[in-house]
XYZ file of N, CA and C in Angstrom:
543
model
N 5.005 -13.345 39.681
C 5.827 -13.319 38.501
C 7.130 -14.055 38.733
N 7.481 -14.438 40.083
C 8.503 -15.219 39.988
C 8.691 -16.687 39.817
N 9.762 -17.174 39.772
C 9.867 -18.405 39.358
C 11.327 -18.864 38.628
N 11.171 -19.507 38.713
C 12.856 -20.125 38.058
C 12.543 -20.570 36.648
N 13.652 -19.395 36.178
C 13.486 -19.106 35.097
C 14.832 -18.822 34.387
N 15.144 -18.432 33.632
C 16.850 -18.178 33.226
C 17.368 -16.820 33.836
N 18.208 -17.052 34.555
C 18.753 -15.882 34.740
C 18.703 -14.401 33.916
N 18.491 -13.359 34.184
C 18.801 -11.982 33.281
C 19.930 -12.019 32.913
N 19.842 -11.330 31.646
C 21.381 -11.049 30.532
C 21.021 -10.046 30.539
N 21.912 -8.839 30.900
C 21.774 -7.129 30.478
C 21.994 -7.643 28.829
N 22.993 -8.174 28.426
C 23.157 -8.057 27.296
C 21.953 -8.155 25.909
N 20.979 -8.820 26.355
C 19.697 -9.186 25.556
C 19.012 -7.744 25.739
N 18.903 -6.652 27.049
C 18.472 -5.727 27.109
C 18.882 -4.609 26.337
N 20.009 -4.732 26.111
C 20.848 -3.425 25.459
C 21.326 -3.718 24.043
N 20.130 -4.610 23.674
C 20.151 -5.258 21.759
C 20.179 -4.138 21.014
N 21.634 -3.971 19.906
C 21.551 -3.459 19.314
C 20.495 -3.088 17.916
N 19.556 -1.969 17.779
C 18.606 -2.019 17.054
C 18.913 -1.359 15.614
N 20.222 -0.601 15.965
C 20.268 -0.413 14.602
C 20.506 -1.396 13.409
N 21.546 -2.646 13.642
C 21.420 -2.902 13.102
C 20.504 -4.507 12.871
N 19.608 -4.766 11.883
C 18.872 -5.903 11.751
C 19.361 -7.177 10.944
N 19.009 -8.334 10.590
C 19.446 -9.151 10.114
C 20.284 -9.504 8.740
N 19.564 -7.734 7.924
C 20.852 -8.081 6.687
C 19.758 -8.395 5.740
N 20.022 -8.141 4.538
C 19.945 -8.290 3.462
C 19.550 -9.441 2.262
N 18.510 -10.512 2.414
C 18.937 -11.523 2.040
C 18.857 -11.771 0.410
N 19.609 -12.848 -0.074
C 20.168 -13.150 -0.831
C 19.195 -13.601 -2.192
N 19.410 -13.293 -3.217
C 18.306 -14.157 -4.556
C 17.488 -13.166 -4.631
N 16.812 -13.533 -6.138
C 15.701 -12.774 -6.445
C 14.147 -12.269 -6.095
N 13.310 -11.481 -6.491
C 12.264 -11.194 -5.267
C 11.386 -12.170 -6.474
N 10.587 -13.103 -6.176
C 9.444 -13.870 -6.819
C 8.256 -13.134 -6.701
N 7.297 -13.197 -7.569
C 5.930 -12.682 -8.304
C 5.073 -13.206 -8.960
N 3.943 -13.523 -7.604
C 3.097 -14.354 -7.870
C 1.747 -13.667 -8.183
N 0.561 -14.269 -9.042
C -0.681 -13.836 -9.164
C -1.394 -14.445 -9.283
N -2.319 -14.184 -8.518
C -3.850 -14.843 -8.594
C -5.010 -14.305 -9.151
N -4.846 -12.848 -9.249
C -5.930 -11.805 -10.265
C -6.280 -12.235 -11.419
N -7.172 -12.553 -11.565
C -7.752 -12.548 -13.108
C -7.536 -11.259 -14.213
N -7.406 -10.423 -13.779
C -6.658 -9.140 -14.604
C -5.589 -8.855 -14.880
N -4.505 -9.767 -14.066
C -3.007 -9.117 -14.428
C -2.267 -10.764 -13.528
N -1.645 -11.002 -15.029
C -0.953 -12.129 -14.469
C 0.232 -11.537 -13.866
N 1.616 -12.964 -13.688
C 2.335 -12.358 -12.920
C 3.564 -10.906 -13.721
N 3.830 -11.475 -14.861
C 4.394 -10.240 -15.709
C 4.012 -9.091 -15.441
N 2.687 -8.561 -15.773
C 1.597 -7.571 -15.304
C 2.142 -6.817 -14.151
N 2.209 -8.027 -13.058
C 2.026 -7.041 -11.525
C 3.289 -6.819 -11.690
N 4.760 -7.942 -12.655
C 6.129 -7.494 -12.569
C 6.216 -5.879 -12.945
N 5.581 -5.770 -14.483
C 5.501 -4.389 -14.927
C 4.954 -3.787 -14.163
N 3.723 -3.775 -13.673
C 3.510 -2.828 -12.139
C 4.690 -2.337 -11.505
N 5.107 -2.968 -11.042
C 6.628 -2.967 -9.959
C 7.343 -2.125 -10.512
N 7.972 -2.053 -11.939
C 9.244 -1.963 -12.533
C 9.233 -0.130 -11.664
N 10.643 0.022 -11.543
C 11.273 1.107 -10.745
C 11.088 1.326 -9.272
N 10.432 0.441 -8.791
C 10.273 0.575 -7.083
C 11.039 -0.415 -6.735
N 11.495 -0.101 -5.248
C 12.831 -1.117 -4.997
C 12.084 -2.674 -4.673
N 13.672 -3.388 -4.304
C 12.812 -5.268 -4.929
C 13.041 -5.540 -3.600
N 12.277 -6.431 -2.930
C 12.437 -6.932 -1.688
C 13.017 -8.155 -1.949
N 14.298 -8.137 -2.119
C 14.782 -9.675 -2.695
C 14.704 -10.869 -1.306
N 14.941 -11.913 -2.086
C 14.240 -13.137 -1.167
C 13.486 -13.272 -0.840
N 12.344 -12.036 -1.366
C 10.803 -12.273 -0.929
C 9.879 -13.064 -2.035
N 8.981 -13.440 -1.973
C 7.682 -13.539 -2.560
C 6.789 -12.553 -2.777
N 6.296 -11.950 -3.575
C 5.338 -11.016 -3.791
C 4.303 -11.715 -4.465
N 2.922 -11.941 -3.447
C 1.873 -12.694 -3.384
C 0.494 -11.025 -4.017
N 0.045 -11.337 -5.305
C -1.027 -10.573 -5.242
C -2.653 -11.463 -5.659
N -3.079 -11.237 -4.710
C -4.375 -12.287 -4.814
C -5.560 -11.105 -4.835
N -6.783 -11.151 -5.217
C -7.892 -10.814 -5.236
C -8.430 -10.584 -3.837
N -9.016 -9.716 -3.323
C -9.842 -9.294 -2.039
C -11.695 -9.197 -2.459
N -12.096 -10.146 -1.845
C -13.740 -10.020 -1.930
C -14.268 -9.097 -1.049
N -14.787 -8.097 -0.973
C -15.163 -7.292 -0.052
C -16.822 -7.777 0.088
N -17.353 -7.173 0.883
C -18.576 -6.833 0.985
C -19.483 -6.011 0.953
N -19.229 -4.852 1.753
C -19.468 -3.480 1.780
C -18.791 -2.844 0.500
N -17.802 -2.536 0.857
C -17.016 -1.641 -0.004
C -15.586 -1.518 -0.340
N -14.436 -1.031 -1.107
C -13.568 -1.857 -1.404
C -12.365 -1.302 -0.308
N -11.242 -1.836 0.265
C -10.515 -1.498 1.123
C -8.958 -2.048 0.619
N -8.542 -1.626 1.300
C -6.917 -1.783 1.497
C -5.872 -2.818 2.407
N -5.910 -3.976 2.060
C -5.198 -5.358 2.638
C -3.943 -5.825 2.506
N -2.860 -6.147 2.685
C -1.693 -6.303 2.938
C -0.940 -6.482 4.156
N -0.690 -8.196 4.170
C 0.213 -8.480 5.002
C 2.130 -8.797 4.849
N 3.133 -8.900 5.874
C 4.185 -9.144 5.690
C 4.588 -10.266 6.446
N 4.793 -11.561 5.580
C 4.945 -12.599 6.535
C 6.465 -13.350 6.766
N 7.272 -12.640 7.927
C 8.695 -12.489 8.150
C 8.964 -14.374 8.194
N 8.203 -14.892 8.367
C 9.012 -16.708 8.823
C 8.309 -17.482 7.747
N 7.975 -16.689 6.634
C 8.030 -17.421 5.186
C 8.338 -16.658 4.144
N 9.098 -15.697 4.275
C 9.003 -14.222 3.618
C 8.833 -14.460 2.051
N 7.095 -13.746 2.318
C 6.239 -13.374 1.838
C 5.542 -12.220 2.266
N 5.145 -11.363 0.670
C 4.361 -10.250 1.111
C 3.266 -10.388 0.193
N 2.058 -10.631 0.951
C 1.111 -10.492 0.477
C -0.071 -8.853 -0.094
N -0.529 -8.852 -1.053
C -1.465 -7.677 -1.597
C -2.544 -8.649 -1.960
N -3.611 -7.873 -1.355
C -4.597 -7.844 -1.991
C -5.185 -6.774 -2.340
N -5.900 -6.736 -3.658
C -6.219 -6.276 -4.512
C -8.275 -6.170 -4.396
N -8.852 -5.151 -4.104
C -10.366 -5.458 -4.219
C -10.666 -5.836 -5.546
N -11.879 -7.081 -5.608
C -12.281 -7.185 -6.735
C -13.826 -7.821 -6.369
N -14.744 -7.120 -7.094
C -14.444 -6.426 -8.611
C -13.937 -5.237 -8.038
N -12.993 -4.817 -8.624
C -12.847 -3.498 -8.949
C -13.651 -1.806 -9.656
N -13.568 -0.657 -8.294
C -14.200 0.468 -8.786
C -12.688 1.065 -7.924
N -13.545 1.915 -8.252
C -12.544 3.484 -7.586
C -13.161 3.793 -6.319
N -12.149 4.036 -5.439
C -12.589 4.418 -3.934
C -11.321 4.837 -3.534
N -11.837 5.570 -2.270
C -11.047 6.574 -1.393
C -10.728 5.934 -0.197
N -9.615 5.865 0.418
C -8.758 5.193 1.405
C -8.531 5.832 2.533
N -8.813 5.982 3.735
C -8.328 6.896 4.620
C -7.162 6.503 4.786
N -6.001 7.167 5.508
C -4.494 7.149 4.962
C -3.863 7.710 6.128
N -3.142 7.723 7.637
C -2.548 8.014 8.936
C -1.075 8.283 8.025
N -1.272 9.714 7.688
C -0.067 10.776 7.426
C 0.838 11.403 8.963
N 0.029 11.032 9.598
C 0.697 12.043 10.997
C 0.391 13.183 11.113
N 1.313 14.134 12.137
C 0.617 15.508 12.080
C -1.287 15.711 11.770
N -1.958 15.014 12.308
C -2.721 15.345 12.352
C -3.509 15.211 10.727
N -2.904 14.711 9.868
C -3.187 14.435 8.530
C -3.822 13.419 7.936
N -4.736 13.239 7.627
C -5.778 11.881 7.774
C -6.379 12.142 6.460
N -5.675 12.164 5.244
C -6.022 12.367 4.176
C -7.170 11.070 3.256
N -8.110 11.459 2.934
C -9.219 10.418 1.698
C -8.061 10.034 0.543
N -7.215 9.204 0.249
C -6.943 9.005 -0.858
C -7.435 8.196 -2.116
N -7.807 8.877 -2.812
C -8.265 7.893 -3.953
C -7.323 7.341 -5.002
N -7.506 6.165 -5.335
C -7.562 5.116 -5.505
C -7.958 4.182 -7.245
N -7.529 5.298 -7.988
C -8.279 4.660 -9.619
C -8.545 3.703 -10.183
N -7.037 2.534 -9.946
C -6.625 1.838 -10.670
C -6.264 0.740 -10.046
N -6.326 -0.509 -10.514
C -5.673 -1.778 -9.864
C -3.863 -1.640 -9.556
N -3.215 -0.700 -10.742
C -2.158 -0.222 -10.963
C -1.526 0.506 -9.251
N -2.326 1.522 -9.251
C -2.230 2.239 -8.295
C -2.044 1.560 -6.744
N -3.503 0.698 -6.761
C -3.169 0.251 -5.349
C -2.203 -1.182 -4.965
N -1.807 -1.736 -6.147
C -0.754 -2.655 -6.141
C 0.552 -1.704 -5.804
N 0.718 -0.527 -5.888
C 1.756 -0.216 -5.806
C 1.845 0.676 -4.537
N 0.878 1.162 -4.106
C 0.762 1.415 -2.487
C 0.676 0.556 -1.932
N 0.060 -0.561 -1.672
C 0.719 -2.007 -0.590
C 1.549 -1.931 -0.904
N 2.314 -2.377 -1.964
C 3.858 -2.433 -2.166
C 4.806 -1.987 -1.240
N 4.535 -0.582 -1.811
C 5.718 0.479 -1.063
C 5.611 0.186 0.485
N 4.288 0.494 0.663
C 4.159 0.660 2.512
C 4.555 -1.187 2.953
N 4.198 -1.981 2.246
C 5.313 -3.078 3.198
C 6.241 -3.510 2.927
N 6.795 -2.470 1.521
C 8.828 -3.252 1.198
C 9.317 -2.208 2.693
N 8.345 -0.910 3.058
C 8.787 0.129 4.004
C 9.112 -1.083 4.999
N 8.184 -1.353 5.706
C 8.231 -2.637 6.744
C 9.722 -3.249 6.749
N 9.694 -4.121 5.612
C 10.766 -4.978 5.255
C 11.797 -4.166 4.991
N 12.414 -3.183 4.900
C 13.367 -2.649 4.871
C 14.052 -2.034 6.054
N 13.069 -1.721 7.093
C 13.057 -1.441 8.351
C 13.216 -2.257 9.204
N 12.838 -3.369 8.687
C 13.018 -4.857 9.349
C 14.838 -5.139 9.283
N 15.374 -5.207 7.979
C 16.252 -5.804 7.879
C 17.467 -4.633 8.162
N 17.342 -3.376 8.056
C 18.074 -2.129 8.234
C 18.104 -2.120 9.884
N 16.953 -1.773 10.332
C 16.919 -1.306 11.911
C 16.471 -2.444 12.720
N 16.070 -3.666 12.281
C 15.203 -4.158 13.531
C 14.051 -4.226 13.989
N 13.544 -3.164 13.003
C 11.951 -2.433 13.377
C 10.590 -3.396 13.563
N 10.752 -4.243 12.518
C 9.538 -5.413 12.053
C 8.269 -4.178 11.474
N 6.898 -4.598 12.647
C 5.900 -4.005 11.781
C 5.433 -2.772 13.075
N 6.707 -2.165 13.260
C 6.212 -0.557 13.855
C 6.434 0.236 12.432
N 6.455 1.467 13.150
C 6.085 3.010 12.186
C 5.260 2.831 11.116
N 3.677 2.477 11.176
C 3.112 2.234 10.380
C 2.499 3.671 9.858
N 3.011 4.951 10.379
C 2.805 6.414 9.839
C 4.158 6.493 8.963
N 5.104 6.015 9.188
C 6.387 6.127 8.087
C 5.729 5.484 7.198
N 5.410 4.461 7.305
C 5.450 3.237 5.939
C 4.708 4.105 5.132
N 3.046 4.604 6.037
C 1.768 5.311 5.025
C 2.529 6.456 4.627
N 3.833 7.061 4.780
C 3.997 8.804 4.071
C 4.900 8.282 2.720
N 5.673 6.867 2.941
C 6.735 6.385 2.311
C 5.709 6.292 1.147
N 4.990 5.379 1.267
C 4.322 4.681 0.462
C 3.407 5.752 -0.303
N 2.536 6.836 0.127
C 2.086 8.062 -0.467
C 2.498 8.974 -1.358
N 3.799 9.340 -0.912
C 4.932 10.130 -1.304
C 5.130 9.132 -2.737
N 5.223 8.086 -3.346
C 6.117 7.725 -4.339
C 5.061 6.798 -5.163
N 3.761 6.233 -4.396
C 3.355 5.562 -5.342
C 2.531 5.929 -7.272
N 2.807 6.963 -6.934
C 1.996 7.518 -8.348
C 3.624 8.305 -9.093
N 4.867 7.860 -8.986
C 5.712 8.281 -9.593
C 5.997 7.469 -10.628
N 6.842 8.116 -12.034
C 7.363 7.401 -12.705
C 8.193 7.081 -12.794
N 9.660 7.628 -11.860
C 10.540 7.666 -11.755
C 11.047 6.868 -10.929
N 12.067 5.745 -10.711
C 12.577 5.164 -9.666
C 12.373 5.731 -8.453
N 12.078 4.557 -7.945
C 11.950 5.036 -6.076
C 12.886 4.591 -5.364
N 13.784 5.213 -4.607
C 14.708 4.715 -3.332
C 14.112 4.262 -2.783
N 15.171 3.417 -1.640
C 14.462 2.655 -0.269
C 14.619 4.045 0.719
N 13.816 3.776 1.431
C 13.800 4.476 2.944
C 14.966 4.875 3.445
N 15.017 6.084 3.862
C 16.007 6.886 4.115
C 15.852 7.366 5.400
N 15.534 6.969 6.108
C 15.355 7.967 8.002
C 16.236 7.074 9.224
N 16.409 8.173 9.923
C 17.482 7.517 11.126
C 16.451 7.334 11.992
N 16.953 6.638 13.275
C 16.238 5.888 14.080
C 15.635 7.099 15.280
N 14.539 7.238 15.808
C 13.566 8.410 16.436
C 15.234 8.571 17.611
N 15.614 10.089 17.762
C 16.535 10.888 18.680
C 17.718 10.667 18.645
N 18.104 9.949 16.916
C 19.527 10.125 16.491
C 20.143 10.913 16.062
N 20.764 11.332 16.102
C 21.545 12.553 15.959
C 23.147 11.869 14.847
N 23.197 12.801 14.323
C 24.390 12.921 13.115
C 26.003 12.792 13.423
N 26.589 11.604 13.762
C 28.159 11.989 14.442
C 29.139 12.296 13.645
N 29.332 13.299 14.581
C 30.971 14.595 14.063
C 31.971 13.370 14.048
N 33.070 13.028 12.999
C 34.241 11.932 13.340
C 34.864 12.554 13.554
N 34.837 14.168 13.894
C 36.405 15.275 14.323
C 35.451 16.273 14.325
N 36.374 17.185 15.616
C 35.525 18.129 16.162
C 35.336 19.472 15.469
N 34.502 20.197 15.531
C 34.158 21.062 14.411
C 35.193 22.570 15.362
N 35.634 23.315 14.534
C 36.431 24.463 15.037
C 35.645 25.817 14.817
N 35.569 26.452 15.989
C 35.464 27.922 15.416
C 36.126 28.438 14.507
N 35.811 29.879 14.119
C 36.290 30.281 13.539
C 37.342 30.659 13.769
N 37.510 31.235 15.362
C 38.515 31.924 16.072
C 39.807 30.957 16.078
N 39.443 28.967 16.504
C 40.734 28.467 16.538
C 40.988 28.292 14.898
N 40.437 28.478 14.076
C 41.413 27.909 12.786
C 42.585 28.794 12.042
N 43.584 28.526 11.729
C 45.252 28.203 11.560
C 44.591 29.596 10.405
């Protein structure tokens, strides 16, 4: 393994992860390739879930073979997020890595529905990306994020969790009861 190579930087080792690249700038684009729902369609799909701005939102058709499944990539060095969508379209059940031991069948009704579970579970990605650093770990966060909200009607927040064995900092020290005035 040796060889001349660049010297070690502790500093590259001790990369700060909380915070990630930031936020970028402009509107999120919405593209379609479905024969069922142009791009308006998948916009109205969307409406109340948060926007991955500066992204592309790519929804194209999935040919299966067997039977219909669940596809979605996040592509960080053209940012683009791709969905696909099975077609033709039926109803089917999804196995789903909840954690805890939770490995729930979710079904699946609507073209509606599963445009909006890819969604969620990779704006999760991308938000984790640009918040923490994360890229494409906690793929059990993304599946509870994305579970938890996709059949709501109500606006959805972005992702809300601190980074695994963070703890909450006091900016002033908390007093007993005994020292207070």
């Amino acid at each position: 393994m040796g060889g001349t190579g660049a010297p070690y930087d502790r500093s590259m080792a001790r990369r700060n992860v909380q915070q990630g690249p930031g936020r970028p700038l402009g509107p999120m684009a919405v593209r379609s390739a479905l024969p069922s729902h142009a791009a308006a369609q998948v916009r109205a799909v969307l409406r109340g879930l948060p926007q991955a701005t500066g992204y592309t939102v790519s929804v194209k058709p999935l040919h299966y073979r067997r039977r219909p499944h669940l596809v979605a990539f996040t592509f960080w060095d053209t940012a683009e997020m791709l969905i696909q969508v099975p077609e033709p379209f039926r109803p089917f059940r999804e196995l789903v890595d909840l954690g805890t031991r939770r490995f729930p069948l979710v079904p699946f009704r609507t073209r509606r529905e599963v445009i909006r579970f890819l969604y969620l579970h990779e704006f999760c990605h991308w938000w984790l990306y640009l918040t923490y650093g994360w890229g494409t770990s906690a793929e059990v966060r993304c599946d509870r994020y994305a579970f938890e909200n996709f059949r709501k009607r109500t606006p959805v927040a972005p992702p809300a969790w601190q980074r695994p064995r963070e703890r909450l900092r006091v900016t002033e020290p908390r007093r007993s009861a005994r020292q207070r005035p």
